[in-house]
Coordinates of C-alpha atoms in Angstrom, one line a residue:
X270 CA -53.9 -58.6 139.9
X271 CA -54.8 -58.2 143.5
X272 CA -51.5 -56.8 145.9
X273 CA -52.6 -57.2 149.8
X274 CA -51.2 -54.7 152.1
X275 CA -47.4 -56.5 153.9
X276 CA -49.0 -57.1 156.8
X277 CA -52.3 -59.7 155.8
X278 CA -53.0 -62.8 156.8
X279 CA -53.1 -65.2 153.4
X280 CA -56.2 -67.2 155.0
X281 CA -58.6 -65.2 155.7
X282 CA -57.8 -63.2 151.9
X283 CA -58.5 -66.3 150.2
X284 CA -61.9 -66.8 152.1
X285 CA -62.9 -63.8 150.9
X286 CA -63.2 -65.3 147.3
X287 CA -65.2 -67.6 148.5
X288 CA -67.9 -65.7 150.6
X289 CA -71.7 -66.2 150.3
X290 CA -74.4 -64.2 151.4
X291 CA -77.6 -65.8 150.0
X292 CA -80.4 -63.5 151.9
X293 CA -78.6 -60.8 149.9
X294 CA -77.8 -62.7 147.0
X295 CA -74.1 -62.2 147.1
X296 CA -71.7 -65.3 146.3
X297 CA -68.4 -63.4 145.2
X298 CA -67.4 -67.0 144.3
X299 CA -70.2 -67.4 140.9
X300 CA -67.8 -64.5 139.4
X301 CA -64.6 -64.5 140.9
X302 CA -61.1 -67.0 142.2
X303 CA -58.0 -67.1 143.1
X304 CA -55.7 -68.3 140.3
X305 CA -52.6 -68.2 142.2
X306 CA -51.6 -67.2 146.0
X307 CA -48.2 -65.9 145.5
X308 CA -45.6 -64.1 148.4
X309 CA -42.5 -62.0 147.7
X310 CA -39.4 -63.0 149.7
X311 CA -37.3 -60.0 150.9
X312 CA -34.1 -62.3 150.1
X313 CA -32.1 -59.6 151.8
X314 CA -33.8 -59.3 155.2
X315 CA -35.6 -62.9 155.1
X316 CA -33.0 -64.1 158.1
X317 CA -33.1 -60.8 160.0
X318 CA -36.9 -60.8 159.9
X319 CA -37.6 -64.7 161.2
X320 CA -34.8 -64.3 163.8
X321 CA -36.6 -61.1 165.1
X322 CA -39.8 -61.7 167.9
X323 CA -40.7 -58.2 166.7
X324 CA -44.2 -57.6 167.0
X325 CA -46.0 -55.6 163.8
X326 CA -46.4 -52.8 166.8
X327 CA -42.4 -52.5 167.4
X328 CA -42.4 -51.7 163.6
X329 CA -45.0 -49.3 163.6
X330 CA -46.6 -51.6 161.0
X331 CA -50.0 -51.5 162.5
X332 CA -51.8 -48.4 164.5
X333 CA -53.9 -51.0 166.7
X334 CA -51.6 -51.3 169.5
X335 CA -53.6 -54.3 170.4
X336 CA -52.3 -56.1 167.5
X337 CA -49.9 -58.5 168.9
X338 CA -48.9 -60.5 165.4
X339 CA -44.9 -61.0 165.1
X340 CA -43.2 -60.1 161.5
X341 CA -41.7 -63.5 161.6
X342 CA -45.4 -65.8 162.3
X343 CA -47.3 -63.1 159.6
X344 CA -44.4 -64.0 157.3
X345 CA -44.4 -67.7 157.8
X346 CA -48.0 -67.9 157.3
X347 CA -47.5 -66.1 154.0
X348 CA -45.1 -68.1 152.8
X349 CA -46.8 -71.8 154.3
X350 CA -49.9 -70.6 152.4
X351 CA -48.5 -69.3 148.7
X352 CA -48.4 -71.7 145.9
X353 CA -45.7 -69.1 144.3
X354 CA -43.4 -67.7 146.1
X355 CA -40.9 -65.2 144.5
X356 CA -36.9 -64.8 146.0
X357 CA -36.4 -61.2 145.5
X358 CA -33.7 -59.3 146.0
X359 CA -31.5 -62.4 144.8
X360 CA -28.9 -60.3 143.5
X361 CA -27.9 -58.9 147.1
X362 CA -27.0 -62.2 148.5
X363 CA -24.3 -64.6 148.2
X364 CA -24.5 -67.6 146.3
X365 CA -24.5 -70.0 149.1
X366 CA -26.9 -67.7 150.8
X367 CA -29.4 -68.2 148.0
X368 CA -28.9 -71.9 148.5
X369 CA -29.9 -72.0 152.3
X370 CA -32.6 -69.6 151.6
X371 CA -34.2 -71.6 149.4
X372 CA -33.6 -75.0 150.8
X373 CA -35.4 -73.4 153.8
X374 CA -38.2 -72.1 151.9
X375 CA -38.4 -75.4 150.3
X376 CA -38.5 -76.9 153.7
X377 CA -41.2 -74.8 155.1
X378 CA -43.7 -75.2 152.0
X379 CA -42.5 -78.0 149.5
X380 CA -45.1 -78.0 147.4
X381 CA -44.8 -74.1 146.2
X382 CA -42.8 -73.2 142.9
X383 CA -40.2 -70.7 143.7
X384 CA -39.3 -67.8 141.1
X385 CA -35.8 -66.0 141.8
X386 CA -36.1 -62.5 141.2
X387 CA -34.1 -59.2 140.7
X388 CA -35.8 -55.7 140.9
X389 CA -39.3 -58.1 141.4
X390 CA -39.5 -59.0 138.2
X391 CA -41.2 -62.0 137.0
X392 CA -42.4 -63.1 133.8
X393 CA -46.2 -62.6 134.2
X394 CA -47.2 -66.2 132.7
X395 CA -45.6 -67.1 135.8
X396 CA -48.3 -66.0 137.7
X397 CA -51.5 -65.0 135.8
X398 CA -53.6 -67.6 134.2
X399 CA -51.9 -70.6 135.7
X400 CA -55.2 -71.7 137.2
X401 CA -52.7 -73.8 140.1
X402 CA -54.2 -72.1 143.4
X403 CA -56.5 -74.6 145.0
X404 CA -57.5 -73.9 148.5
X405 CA -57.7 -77.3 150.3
X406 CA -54.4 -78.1 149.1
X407 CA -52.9 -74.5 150.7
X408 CA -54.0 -75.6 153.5
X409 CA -51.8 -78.8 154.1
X410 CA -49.3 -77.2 152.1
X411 CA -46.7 -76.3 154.9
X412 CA -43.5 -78.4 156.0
X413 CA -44.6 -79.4 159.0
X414 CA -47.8 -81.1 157.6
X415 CA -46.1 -83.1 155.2
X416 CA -43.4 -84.0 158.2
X417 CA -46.3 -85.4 159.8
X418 CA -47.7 -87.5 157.5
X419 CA -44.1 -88.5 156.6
X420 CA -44.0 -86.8 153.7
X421 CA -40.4 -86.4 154.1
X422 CA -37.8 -84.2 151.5
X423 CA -34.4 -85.2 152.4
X424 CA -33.0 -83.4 149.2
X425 CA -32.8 -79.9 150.8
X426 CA -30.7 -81.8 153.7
X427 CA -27.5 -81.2 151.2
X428 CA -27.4 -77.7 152.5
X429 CA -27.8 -78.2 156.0
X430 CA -31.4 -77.6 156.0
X431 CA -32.7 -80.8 157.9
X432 CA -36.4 -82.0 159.9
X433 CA -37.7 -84.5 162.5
X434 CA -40.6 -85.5 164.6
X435 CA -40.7 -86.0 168.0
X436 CA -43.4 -88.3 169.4
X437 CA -43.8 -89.9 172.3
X438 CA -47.3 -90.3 174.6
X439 CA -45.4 -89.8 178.1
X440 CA -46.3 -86.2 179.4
X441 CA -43.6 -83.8 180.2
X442 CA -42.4 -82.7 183.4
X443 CA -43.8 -79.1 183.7
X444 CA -40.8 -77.3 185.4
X445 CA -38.3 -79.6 183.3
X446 CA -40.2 -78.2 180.2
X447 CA -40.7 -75.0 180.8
X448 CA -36.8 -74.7 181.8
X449 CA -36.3 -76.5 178.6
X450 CA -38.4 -74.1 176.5
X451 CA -36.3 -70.9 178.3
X452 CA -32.8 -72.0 178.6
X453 CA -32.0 -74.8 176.1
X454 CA -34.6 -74.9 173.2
X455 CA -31.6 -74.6 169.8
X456 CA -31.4 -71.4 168.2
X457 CA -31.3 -73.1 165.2
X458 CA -34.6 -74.2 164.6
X459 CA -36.4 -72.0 162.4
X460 CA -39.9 -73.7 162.3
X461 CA -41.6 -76.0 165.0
X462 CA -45.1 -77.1 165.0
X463 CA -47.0 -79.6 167.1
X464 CA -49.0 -80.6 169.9
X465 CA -47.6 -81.7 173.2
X466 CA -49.5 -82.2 177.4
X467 CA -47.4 -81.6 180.5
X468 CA -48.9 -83.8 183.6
X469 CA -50.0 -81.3 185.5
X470 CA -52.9 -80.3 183.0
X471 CA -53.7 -83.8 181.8
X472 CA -56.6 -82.6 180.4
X473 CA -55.8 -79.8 177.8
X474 CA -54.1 -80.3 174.4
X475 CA -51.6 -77.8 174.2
X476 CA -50.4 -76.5 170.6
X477 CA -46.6 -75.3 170.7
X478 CA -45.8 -73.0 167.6
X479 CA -42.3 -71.6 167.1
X480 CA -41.1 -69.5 163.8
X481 CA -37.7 -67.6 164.0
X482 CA -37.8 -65.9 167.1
X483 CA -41.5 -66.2 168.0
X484 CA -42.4 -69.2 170.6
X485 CA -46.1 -69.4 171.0
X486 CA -47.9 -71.6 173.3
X487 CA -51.8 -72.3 173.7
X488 CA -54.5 -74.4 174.4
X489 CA -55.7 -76.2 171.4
X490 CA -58.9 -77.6 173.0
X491 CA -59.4 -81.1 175.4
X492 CA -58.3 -85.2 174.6
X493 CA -60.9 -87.0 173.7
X494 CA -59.7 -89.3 176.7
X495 CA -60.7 -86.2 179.3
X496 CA -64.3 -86.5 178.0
X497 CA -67.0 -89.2 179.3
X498 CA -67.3 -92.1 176.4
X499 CA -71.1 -90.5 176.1
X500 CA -70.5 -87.3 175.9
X501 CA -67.8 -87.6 172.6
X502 CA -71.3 -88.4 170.0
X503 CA -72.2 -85.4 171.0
X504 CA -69.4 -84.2 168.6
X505 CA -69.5 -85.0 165.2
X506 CA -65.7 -85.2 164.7
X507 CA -65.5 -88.0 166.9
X508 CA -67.6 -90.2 164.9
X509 CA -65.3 -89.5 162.0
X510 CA -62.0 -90.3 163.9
X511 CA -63.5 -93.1 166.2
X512 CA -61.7 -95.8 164.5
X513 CA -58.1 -94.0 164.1
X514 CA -58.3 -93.0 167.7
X515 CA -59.1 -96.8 169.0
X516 CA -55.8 -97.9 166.6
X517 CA -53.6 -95.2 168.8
X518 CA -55.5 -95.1 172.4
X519 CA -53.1 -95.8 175.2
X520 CA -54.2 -97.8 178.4
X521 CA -52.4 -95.2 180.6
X522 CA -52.7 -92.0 178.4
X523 CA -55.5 -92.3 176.1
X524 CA -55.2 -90.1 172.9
X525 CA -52.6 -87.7 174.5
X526 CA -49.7 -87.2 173.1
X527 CA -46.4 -84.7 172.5
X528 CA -45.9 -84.5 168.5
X529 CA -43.9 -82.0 167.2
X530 CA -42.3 -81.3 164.2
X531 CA -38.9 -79.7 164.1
X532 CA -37.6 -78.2 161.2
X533 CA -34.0 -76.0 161.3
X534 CA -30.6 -76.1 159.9
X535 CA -27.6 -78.4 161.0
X536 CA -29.6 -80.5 163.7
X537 CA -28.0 -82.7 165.9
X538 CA -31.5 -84.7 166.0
X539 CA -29.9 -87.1 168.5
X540 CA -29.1 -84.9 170.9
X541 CA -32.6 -82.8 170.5
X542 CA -34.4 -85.7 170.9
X543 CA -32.3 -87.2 173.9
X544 CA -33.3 -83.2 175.7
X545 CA -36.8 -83.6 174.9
X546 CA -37.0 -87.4 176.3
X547 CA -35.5 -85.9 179.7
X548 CA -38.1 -83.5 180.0
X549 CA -40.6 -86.6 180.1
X550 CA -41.9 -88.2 183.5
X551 CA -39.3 -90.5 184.9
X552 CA -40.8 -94.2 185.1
X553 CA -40.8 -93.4 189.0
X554 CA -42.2 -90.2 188.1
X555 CA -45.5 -92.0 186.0
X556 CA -45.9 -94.2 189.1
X557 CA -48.7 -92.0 190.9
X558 CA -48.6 -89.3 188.4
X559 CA -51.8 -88.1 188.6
X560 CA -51.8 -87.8 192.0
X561 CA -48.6 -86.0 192.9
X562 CA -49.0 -81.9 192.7
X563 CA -46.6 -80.5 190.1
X564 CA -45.4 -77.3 189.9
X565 CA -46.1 -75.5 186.9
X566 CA -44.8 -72.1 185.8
X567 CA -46.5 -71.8 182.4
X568 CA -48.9 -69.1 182.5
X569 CA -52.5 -70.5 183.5
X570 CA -54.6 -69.8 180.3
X571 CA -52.4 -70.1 177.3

């Protein structure tokens, strides 16, 4: 029984098991796995941590004051990741607490079995010798995977605990974003996870990543409609998406394309949506789009 230290990153723990070294004969993997990736849920502070944008720093939970990791993304990531994941400190919380917790855990990873505990205790068969950790499957385990590929849970909606996708291939307006990202984004999502492009930097993918109080943007590499048609074989993972990208290309935006996945507690999905839609180019906007000079306040190398 291996504990990690509160503040590690699930990922790169589990690659560990799997590490080779063949010109010194090591391959940790011919002796050793992980039987089951679990996280303990501080049921108590679970709402006060993901609505803090603490860093691990503020906490003094790290001495590398370059370390710029939020509680709230290091436990998201924990619990996105665990195939178990254990509610303790159940007994400190209401009932209907308890109920939203879960439905929200549920939400953000609906694939992992979740053990209510007092005093963390759990009956070890529970969590030894299950043989139910499987790497691949960890790693499209989170809510806003299975969101994506539609893989929707509407049961957990009973308790207010609720999801949608917006998609749309328009790009946003870059000041109308960013104002929309600063002064109107709800409070009441808890989890949002996608990719979106503003006009003004057609040619970047942009990756927007929001947990509790953390909002992270960054660049999450080039369209494929950015490159020259004979430059993509240079990569093989064009090859292998050729065909699903020829179903989806656009005349007038290629592969680009704003999908993001919501997730957060009484949503008024409507209204959400109707915001994000006004932050899109105007048809009058689109007509000339790339060659009109936008102002754009989002910092220049996220």
């Amino acid at each position: 029984l291996i504990e990690s230290t509160g503040i590690s990153e699930p990922i790169p723990v589990a690659q560990t098991f799997s590490y080779t070294d063949p010109n010194n004969n090591i391959d940790l993997s011919s002796f050793s796995y992980i039987d089951t990736m679990v996280t303990v849920v501080d049921c108590y502070n679970f709402f006060k941590d993901f609505g803090s944008a603490e860093t691990l720093w503020d906490r003094q939970l790290t001495a590398d004051d370059l370390d710029n990791r939020t509680i709230v993304n290091l436990l998201t990531d924990q619990i996105e990741f665990a195939n178990v994941i254990v509610l303790n400190k159940i007994d400190l919380v209401s009932e209907q607490t308890a109920r939203i917790l879960e439905a929200a855990i549920r939400k953000l990873n609906p694939g992992a079995k979740i053990i209510c505990a007092e005093f963390a205790k759990v009956d070890s068969a529970e969590i030894i010798g299950t043989g139910s950790f499987d790497f691949e499957e960890a790693s499209s385990s989170a809510g806003w995977i299975k969101e994506l590929q539609s893989e929707h849970t509407p049961e957990t909606e009973e308790y207010g605990i609720s999801s949608f996708v917006f998609r749309d291939q328009r790009p946003f307006h870059p000041q109308r974003f960013y104002k929309y990202l600063n002064d109107v984004y709800p409070h009441n999502i808890i989890r949002a996870k996608g990719l979106f492009w503003l006009a003004s930097r057609p040619d970047i993918a942009l990756s927007l990543s929001q947990a509790g109080g953390s909002l992270r943007l960054e660049s999450a590499g080039a369209w494929w409609c950015s490159i020259p048609e004979k430059q993509r074989y240079d990569y093989t993972s064009y090859a292998e998406m050729r065909d699903d990208l020829r179903k989806r290309w656009h005349l007038e935006w290629g592969d680009r394309k704003n999908e993001i996945v919501f997730i957060g507690q009484e949503l008024d999905k409507d209204r959400y949506i109707a915001d994000l839609e006004q932050c899109l180019l105007t048809e009058k906007e689109i007509d000339g789009w790339k060659d009109t000079t936008w102002l754009d306040e989002f910092p220049k190398n996220m």
